[in-house]
Every structure is written in C-alpha cells, then in structure tokens.
Tab-separated table of C-alpha atoms and ligand atoms in Angstrom:
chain	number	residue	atom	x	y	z
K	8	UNK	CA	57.359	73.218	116.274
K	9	UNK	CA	56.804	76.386	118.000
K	10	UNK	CA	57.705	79.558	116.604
K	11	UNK	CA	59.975	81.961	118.805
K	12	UNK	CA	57.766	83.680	121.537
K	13	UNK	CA	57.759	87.552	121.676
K	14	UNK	CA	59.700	87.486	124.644
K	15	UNK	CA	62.995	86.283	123.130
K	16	UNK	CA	62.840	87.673	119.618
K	17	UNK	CA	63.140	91.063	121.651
K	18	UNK	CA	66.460	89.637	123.220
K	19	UNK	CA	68.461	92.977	123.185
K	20	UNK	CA	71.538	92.176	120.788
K	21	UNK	CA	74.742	91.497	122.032
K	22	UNK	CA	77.559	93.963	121.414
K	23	UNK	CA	80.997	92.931	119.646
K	24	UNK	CA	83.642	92.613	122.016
K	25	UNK	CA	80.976	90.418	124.390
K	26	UNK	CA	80.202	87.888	121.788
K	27	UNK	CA	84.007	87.560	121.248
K	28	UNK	CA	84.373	86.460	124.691
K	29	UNK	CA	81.713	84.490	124.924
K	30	UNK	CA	82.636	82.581	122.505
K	31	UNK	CA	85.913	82.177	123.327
K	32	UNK	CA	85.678	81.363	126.907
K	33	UNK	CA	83.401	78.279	126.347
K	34	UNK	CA	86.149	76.494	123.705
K	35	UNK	CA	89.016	74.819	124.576
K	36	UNK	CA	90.904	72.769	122.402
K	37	UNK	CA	90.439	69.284	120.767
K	38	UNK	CA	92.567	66.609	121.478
K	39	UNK	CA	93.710	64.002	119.723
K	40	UNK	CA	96.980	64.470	117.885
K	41	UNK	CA	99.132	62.314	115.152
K	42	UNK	CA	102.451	62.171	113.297
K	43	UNK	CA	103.185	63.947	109.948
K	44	UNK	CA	105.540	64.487	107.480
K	45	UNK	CA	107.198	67.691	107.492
K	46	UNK	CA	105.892	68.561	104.261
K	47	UNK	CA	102.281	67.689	105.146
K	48	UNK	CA	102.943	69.683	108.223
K	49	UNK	CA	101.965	73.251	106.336
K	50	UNK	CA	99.156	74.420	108.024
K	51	UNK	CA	99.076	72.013	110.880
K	52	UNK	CA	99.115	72.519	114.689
K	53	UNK	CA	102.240	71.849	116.543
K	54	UNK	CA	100.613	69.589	119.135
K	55	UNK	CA	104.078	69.468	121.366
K	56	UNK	CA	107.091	71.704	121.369
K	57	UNK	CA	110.161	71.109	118.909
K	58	UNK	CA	112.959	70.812	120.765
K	59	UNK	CA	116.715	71.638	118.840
K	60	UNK	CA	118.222	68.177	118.837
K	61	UNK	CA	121.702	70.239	117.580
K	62	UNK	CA	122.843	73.387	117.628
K	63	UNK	CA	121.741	75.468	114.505
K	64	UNK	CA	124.236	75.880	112.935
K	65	UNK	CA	126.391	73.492	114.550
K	66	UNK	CA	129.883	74.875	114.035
K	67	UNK	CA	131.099	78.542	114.027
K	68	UNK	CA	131.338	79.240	110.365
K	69	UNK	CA	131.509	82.351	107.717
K	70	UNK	CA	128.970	84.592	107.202
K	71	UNK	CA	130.876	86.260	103.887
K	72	UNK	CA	133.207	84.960	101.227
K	73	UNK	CA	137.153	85.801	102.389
K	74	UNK	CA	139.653	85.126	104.663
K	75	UNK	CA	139.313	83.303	108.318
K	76	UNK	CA	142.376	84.748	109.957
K	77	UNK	CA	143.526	85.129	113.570
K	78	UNK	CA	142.880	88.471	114.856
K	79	UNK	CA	146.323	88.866	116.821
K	80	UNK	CA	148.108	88.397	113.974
K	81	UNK	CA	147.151	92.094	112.727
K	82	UNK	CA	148.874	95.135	112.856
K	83	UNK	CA	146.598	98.119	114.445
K	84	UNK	CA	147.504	100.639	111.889
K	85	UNK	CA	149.056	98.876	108.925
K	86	UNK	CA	148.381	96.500	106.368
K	87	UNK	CA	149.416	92.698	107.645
K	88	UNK	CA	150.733	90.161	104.943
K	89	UNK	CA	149.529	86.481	105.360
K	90	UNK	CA	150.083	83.066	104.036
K	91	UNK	CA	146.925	81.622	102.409
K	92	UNK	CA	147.875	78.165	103.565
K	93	UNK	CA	144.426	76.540	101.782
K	94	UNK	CA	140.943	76.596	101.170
K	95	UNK	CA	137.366	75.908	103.360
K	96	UNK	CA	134.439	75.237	101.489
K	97	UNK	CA	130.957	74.872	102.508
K	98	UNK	CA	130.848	71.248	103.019
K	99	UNK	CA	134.380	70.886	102.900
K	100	UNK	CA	136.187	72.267	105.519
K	101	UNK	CA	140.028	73.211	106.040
K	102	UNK	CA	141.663	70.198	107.649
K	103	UNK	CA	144.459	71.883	108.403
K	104	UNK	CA	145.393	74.594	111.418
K	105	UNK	CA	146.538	78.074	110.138
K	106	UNK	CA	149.101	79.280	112.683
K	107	UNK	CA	151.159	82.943	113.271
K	108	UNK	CA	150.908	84.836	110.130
K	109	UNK	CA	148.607	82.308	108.389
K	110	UNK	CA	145.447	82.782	106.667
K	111	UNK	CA	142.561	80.499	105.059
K	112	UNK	CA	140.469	81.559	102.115
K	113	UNK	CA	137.045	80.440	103.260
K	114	UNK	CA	134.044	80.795	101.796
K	115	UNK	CA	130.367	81.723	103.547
K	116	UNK	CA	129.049	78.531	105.543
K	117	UNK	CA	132.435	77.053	105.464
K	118	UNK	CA	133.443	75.542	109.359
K	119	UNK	CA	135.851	78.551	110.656
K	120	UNK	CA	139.435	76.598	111.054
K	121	UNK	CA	140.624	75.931	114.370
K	122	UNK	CA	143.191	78.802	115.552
K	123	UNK	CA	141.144	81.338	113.400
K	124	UNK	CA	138.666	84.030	114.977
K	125	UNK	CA	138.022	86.600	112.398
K	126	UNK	CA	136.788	86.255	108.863
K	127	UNK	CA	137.740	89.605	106.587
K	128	UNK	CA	135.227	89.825	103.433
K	129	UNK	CA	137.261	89.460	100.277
K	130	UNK	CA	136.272	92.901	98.530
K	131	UNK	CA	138.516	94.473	101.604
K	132	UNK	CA	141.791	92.585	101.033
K	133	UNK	CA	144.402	92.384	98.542
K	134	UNK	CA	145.788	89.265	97.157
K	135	UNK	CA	149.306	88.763	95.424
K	136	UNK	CA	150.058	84.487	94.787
K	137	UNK	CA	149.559	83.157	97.952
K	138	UNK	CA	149.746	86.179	99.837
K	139	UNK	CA	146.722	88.094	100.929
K	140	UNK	CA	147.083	92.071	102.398
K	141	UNK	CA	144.795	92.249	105.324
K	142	UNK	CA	144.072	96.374	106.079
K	143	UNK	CA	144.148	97.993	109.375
K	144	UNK	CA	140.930	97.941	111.378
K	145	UNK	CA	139.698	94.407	111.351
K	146	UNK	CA	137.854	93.378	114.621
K	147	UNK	CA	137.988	90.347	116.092
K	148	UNK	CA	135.277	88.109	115.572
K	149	UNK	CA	133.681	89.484	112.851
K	150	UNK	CA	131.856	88.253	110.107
K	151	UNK	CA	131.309	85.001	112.172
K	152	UNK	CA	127.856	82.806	112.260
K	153	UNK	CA	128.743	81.510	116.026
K	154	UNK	CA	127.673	77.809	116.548
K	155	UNK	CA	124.238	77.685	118.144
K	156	UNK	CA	123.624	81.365	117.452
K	157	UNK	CA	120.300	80.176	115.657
K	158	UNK	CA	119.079	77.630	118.121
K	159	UNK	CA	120.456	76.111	121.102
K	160	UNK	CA	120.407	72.125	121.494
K	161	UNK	CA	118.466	71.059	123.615
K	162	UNK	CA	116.121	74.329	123.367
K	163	UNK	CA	112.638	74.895	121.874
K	164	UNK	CA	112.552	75.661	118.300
K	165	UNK	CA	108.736	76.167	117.888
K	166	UNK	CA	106.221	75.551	120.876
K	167	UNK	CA	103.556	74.272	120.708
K	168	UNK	CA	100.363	75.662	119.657
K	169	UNK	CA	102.236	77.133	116.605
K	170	UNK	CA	100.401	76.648	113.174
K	171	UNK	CA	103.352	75.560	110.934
K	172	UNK	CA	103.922	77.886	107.734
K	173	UNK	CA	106.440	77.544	105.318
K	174	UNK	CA	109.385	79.275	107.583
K	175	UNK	CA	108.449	76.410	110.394
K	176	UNK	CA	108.963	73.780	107.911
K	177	UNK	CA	112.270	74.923	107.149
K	178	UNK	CA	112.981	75.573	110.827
K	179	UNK	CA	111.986	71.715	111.032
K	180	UNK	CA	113.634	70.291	108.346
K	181	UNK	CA	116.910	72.201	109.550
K	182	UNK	CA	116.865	70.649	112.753
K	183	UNK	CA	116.972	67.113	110.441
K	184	UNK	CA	113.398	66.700	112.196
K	185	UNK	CA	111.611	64.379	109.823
K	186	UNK	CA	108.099	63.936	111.409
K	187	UNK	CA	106.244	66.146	113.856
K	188	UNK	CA	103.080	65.754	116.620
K	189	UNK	CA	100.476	67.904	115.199
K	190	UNK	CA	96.919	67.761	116.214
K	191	UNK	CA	94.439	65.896	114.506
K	192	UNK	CA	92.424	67.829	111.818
K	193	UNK	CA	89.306	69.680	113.324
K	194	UNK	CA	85.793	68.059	111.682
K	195	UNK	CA	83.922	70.581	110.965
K	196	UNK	CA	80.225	69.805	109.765
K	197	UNK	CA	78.138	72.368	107.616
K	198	UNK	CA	74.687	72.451	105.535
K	199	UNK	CA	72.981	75.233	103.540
K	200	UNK	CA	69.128	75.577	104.636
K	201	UNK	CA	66.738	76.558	102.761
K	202	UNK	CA	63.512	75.608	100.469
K	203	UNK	CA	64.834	77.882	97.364
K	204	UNK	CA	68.247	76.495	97.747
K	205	UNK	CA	68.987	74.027	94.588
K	206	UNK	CA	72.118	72.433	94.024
K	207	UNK	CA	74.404	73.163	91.264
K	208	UNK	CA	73.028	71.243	88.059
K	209	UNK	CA	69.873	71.246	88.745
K	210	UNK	CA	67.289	73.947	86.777
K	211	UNK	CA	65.656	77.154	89.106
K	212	UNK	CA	62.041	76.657	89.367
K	213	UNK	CA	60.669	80.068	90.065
K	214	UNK	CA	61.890	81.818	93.051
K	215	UNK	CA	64.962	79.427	93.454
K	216	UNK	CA	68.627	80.121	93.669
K	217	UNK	CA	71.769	78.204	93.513
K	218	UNK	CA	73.439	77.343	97.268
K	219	UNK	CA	76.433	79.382	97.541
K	220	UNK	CA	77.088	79.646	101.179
K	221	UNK	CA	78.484	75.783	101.266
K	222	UNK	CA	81.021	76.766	98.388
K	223	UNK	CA	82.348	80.025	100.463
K	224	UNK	CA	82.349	78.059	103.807
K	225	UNK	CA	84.060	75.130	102.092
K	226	UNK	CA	86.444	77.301	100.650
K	227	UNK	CA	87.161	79.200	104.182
K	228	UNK	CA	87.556	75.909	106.030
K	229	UNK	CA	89.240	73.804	103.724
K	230	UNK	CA	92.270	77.392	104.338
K	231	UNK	CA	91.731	76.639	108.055
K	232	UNK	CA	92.941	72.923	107.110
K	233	UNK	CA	89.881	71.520	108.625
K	234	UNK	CA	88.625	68.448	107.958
K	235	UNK	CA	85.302	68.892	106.015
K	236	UNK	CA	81.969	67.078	106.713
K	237	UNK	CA	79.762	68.721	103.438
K	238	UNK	CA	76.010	67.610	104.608
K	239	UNK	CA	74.194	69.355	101.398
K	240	UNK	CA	71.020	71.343	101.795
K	241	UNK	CA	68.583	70.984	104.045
K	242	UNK	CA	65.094	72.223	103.489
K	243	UNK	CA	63.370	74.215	105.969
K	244	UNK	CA	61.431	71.539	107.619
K	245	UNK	CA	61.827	71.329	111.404
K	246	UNK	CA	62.292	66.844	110.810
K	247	UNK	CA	64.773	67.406	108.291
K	248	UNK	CA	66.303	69.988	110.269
K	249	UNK	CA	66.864	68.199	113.656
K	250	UNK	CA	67.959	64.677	111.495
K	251	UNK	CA	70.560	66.686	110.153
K	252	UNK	CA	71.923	68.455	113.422
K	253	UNK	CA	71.873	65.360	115.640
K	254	UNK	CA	73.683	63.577	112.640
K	255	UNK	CA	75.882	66.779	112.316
K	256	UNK	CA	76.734	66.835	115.922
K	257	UNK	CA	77.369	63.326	116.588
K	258	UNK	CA	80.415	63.306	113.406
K	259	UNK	CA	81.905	66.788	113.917
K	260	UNK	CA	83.241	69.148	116.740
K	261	UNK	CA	81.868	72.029	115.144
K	262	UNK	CA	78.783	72.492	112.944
K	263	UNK	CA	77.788	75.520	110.701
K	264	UNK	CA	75.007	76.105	108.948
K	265	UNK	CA	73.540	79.258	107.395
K	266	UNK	CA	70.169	80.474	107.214
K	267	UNK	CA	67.316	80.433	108.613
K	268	UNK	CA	68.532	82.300	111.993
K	269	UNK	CA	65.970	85.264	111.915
K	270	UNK	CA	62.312	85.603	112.554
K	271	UNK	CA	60.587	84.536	109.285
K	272	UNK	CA	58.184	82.028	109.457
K	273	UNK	CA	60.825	79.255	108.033
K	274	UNK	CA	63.682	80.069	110.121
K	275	UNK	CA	64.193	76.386	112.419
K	276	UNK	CA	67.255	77.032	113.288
K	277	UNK	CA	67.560	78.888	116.409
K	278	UNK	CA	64.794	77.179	117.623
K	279	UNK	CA	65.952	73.519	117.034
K	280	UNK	CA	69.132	74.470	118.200
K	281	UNK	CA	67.760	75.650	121.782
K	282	UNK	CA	65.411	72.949	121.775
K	283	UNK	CA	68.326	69.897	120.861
K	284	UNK	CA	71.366	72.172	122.822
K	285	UNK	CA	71.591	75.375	124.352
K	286	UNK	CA	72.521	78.490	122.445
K	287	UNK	CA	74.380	81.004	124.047
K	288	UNK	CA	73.367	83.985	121.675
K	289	UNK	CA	71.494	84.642	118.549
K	290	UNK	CA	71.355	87.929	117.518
K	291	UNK	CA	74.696	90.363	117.426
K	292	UNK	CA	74.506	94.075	117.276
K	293	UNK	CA	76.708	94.481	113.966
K	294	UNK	CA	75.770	94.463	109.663
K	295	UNK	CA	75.548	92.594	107.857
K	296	UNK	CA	75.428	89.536	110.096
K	297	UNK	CA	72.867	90.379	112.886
K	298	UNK	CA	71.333	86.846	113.296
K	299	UNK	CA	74.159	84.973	114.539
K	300	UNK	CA	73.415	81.684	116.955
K	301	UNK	CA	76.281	80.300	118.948
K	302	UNK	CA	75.516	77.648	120.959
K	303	UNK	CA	76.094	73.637	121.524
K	304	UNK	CA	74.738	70.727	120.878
K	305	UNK	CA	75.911	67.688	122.861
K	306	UNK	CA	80.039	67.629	122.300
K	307	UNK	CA	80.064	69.795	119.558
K	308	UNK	CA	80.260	73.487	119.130
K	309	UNK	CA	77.178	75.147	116.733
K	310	UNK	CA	77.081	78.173	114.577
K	311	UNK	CA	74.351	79.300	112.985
K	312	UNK	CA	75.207	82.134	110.397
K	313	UNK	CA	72.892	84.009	108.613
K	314	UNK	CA	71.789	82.991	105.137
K	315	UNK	CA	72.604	86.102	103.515
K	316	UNK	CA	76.067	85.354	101.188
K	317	UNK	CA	77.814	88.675	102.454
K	318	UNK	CA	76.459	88.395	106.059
K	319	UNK	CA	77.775	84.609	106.262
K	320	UNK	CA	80.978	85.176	105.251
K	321	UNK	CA	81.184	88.677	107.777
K	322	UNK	CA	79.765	86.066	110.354
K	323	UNK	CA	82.588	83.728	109.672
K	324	UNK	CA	85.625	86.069	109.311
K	325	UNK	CA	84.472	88.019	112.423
K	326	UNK	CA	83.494	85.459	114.529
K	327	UNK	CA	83.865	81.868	113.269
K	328	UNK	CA	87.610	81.966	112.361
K	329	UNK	CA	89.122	83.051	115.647
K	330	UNK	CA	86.858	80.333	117.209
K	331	UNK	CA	87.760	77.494	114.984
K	332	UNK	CA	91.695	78.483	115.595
K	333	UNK	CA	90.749	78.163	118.646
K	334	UNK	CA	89.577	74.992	118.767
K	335	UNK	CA	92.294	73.655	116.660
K	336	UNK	CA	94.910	74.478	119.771
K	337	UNK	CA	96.554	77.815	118.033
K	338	UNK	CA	98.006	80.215	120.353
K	339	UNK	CA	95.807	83.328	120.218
K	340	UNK	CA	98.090	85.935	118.446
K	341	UNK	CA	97.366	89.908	119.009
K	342	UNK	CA	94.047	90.586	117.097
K	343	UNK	CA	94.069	91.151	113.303
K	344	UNK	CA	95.805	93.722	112.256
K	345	UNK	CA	93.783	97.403	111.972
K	346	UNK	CA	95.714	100.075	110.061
K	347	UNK	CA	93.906	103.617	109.796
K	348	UNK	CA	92.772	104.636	106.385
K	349	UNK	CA	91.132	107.841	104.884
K	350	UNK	CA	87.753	107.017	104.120
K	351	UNK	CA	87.212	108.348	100.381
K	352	UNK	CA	83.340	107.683	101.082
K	353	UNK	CA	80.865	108.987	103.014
K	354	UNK	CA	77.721	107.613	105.162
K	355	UNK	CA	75.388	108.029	107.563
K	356	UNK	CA	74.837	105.033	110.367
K	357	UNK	CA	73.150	104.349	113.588
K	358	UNK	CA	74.819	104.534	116.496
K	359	UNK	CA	74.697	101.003	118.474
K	360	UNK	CA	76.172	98.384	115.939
K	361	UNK	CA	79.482	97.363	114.353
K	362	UNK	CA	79.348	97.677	110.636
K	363	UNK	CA	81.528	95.486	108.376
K	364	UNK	CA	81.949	97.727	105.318
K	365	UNK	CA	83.805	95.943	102.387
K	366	UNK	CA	86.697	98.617	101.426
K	367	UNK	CA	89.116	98.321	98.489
K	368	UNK	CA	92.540	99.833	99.963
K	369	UNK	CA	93.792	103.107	98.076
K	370	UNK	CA	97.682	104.100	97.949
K	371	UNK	CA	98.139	107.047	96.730
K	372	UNK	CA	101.622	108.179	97.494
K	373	UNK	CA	100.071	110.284	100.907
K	374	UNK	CA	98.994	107.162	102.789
K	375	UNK	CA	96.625	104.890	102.940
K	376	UNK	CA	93.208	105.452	101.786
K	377	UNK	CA	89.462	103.633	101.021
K	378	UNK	CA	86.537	103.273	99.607
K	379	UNK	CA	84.006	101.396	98.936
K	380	UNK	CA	84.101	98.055	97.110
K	381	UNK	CA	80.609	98.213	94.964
K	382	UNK	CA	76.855	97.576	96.320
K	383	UNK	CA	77.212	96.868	100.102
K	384	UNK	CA	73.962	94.677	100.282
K	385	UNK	CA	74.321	91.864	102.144
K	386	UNK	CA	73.071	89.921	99.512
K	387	UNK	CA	75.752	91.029	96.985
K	388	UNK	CA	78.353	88.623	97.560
K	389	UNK	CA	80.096	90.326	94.552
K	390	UNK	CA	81.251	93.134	97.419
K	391	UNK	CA	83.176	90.528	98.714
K	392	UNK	CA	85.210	89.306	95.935
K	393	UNK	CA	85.852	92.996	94.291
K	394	UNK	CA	86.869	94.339	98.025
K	395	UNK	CA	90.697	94.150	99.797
K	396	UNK	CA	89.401	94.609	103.266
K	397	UNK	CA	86.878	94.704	106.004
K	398	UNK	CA	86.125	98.822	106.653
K	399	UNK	CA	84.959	98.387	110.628
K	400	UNK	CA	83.157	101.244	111.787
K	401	UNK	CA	82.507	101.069	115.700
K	402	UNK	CA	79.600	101.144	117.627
K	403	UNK	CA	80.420	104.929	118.251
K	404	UNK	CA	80.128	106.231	114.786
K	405	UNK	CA	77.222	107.718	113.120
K	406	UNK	CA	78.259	108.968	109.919
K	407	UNK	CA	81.632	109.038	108.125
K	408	UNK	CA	82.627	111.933	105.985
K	409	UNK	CA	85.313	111.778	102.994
K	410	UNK	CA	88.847	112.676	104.813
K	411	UNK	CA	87.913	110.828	107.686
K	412	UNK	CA	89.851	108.331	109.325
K	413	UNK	CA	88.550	105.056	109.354
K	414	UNK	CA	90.043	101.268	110.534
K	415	UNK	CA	90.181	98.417	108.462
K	416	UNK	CA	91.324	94.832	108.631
K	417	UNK	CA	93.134	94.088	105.174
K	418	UNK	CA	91.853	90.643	104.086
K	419	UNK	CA	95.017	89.515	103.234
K	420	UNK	CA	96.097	87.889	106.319
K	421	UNK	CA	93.114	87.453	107.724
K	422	UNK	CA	91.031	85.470	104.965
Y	4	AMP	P1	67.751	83.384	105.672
Y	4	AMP	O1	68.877	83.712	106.607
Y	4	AMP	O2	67.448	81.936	105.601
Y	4	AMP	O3	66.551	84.218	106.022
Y	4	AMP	O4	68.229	83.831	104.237
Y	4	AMP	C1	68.504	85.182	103.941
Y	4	AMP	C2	68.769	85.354	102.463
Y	4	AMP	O5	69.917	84.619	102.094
Y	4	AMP	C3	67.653	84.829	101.575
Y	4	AMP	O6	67.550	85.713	100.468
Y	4	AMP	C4	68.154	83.481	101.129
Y	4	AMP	O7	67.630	83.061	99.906
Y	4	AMP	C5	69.650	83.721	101.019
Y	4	AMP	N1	70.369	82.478	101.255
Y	4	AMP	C6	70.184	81.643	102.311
Y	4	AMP	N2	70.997	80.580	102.222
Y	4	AMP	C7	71.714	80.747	101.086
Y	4	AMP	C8	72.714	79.958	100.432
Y	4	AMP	N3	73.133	78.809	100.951
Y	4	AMP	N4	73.239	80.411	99.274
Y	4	AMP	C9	72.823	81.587	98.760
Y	4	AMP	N5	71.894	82.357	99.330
Y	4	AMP	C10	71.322	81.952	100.462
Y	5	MG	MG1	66.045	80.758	104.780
C-alpha cells in the first residue's frame, strides 16, 4: 500500500457547480425494468409512458349539485319556469331526454342528459313541486366537467421518467390501470470504515464509537427506494478494504462508503479506489464535506464520503442524491428549491468554498428568517436533526452579518 504522493494530495479542490457536472455527465440510467402493483408503485420510476386508455372523465358531467338544463330554453332577462322531469345521480344517470322547457335535477359527477348543455347550481334557483325558477343570466355551458377535459384517450398521462407519488397513483388507478413498468430498484452497496467503528451491541473499548453513518445512509436510501446492500464495517486495512469493494462492486450499481477519504495515515480509500477503478475527484471545495471521491469501479458507480456524521450526510444531500435519481431514470427537475432568508446570525468565512450551514427557518410575520441550528461541527450530527434546512453560503461570501440575506434549501423536500 502506498500512501498518497505529495503531488496529488495538493490536487487543487474542485468547485461546486463542476463536481455537479461531473458527476452527472458520466451516469446514465440503469436498465432493467418490471411490473408492479399500483400501490407498490409509490416511489417507483415510471420506466414507459402511461398512456389514457379512456377519456378522464369519460362523459360530460356536473361539476355542482342543480339543474342540467338547455340553455335556449332561457329567457335573457327574466326568470324561466321548468319541468323537473327526474333525477341524475352519480352512478345513476337520467335515462330519459329533457326536451323544450324541461329540466333535470342532477347532482355533481352525474352524466349531463342528452339535450342538456348547462348545469345551474341549486343555491341560484327556486323550486316550487316540480317546478324549478331558473334566473336571468345563466351561460351556456357552465358548470360542466367536459368529457376528456382531464385526459385525452389515447394521450400520455405520466411519461416516463416520472417518480410516482401519491397523486400518480391516483392518476393511475383512475385510468383503471392496474399494473405499471417501473424500473427495477437501484442496488446500492455501502460500508462504514473505520478501526474505532463498533457495531451497535457491542461495548467501546477506549477510543471507540458506535457506526452511525450506515444508519443515516440506510435511512436516506431506503427514502430513495433503493434497494439496500448493508456490507457492515470495514476496518482500515488496505486487504479488508479492497475484499470489500470488489465484492461491493460486483453486487451493486452504486457503492458508498464513508471515511477514510482524507490524508491520515489510515485513510485506504481514495487510494484503493484509484488503484481498483478510476476516481474522477476527491477533494471538493465546500464544509463540511471536503474529502469527497467520485469515481468507478468496474460497472458500478463509487462514492466515497467523508467519515465525519455531518459531512456525510452534506456529502449525500448535495451530491449523492441528485446522482442516485439519476441513475434510477428520474427526469432531472429544476434544482432544489432556494428561498432567500434573513440570516439572524453572523460569521466570518473564507472566500473559495461552499459552506453547508444547518439553519432552522424563522417566520416571523415579516418574512422569512434563520439561524443557526446548534454547534455546526461536522462531527455534531445533532445539527442535523435540530436544523429545517441547508443555509448555502457561496463561494463569494466572506462573512455574513445579522439582516443579511442569505439562501437556503428547506430540507423538507429535499431530504
Ligand atoms: P475519517 O473520514 O475516516 O477520517 O473520519 C472522520 C471522523 O468521522 C472521525 O472522527 C471518525 O471517527 C468519524 N467517523 C468515521 N466513520 C464514522 C461512522 N461510520 N460513524 C460515526 N462516525 C464516524
Ligand atoms: Mg477513518
């Protein structure tokens, strides 16, 4: 095992926007798709379009509870008397046909009878017996749902590429669509590294923590609806290291790990990685997170995040998550939302890196505000867990004063 030669652990760090493209010009998406269930389609990946096998809704039909009524039949400027000649019900429609000075009561999502072309809401009209008073002013054709209006047959519902949520499986299931093509669950392979790392259960000998990164990461991925391939801890010994990427890479499309990215003495990682794949970058010009590898090993993609709890989540959410959509054949969508806030903190930074500030969102009744959630160590991955959002201050900015205006990615959404 050689240790990383002066030369490249003075590789300048790459800036933000570069690594984003980077990354995402070298993925493309897996393939492989299967049926499901519309149920078990939450989360999934349309792998082909959903075409409207009917017209949504299929018939012209009411839109409010009242009276379906033919639109010549009313006066301009007075009130027009009609015969209620029956009832259409949602489900049950009006066989009948109303004709000249006829009207139907019809309640909303009931077929609109043949012959009428105007529903008037209830609360409007007066009714006497089977007369009902229609007033001046009705237009034609209102209060209608028009057949088709929702979807076309024949058209696309949802393309794919779309990651179902609960309005697409509603969208599905009123289409009478009772399987979809999604595609097949990403595998996505991930270790902790680490000689202090001990598993939950087990006592701390001195010096020793608990692995947390694999529960976060788990947590993250399992959202993504990734299929996970947990491979434990891995101590920081360059055998151990390289059995568990070439087993990693040969079962999964992507594998993570975290730690042991940096320049200590025990940090494998980057260095197995080049030696067993290439690695496109290692080190990012943003906090926490500034060890980052992204590379490849054989067939599948390879992150290496920091070890640091805070900086391994950062890594992810910044970086990972966009990559692994990616992968799983999402359309890109506009970048997470930013929204401007007034920073209700102050600090001093250096110029030349992206910080990743965790923020708890203030509303105040004049806008939006933040400030700081607790310690921001990258080792306090309680930070995380009390904040509401990423505070991102640019490259640009040295130092942030109270009243400033400051972006920030609200997690909800994004994690
Ligand atoms: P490294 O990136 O390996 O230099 O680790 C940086 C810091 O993160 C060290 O304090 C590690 O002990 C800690 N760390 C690394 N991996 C984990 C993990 N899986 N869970 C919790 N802390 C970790
Ligand atoms: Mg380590």
């Amino acid at each position: 095992m050689t240790h990383p030669s002066p030369s490249s652990t003075v590789q300048a760090a790459l800036k933000v926007a570069e690594a984003h493209r980077l990354i995402l010009d070298s993925l493309s998406p897996i393939t492989g798709s299967e049926h499901v269930e519309v149920h078990a389609a939450l989360g999934r990946v349309l792998a082909q379009d959903v075409i409207a096998p009917l017209d949504v809704p299929m018939h012209d039909n009411s839109a409010m509870d009242g009276y379906a009524v033919r639109a010549s039949d009313l006066a301009a400027d007075a009130e027009t008397a009609l015969a209620v000649i029956g009832n259409a019900f949602a489900g049950r429609p009006f066989a009948g046909r109303p004709g000249p000075g006829e009207a139907v009561r019809i309640m909303t999502g009931a077929v609109i009878p043949d012959g009428a072309d105007t529903v008037v809401m209830q609360e409007a009209v007066r009714r006497e017996g089977d007369t009902v008073f229609i007033p001046a002013g009705q237009q034609q054709g209102r209060n209608l749902r028009r057949a088709g209006e929702d979807l076309a047959a024949g058209s696309v519902a949802l393309p794919a590429g779309k990651r179902c949520g609960p309005a697409e499986l509603g969208l599905i299931a009123s289409l009478g669509i009772g399987e979809v093509v999604v595609r097949r669950r990403l595998r996505v392979a991930f270790f902790s590294t680490g000689d202090e790392l001990t598993p939950i259960g087990q006592p701390l000998a001195p010096g020793a923590i608990h692995d947390s990164n694999r529960y976060t990461l788990s947590g993250a991925l399992s959202r993504l609806g990734c299929e996970l391939l947990d491979m434990g801890i891995v101590p920081d010994r360059p055998a151990a290291l390289e059995a568990a990427f070439a087993e990693a890479a040969e079962a999964a499309d992507v594998v993570i790990t975290s730690g042991g990215v940096s320049v200590g003495d025990a940090d494998f990682v980057r260095e197995l990685m080049s030696r067993m794949g290439e690695v496109s970058f290692w080190k990012l010009a943003i906090k926490p997170g500034r060890p980052l590898a992204f590379g490849r090993i054989g067939n599948a993609v390879l992150f290496g995040l920091p070890g640091n709890p805070v900086a391994t989540l950062v890594s992810f959410y910044q970086f990972v998550q966009d990559a692994l959509l990616a992968m799983m054949g999402v359309t890109p969508l506009p970048p997470a939302g930013r929204f401007a806030a007034r920073a209700a903190f102050a600090l001093r930074k250096p110029a030349d890196r992206v910080e990743y500030l965790r923020g708890r969102m203030l509303r105040d009744g004049t806008g939006l505000g933040v400030t700081l959630a607790g310690t921001q160590g990258s080792g306090v991955l309680r930070s995380m867990s009390e904040a509401d959002c990423f505070i991102v201050l640019p490259e640009d900015c040295t130092s942030v004063q109270a009243g400033d205006t400051v972006f920030i990615q609200p997690f909800h959404g994004l994690v």
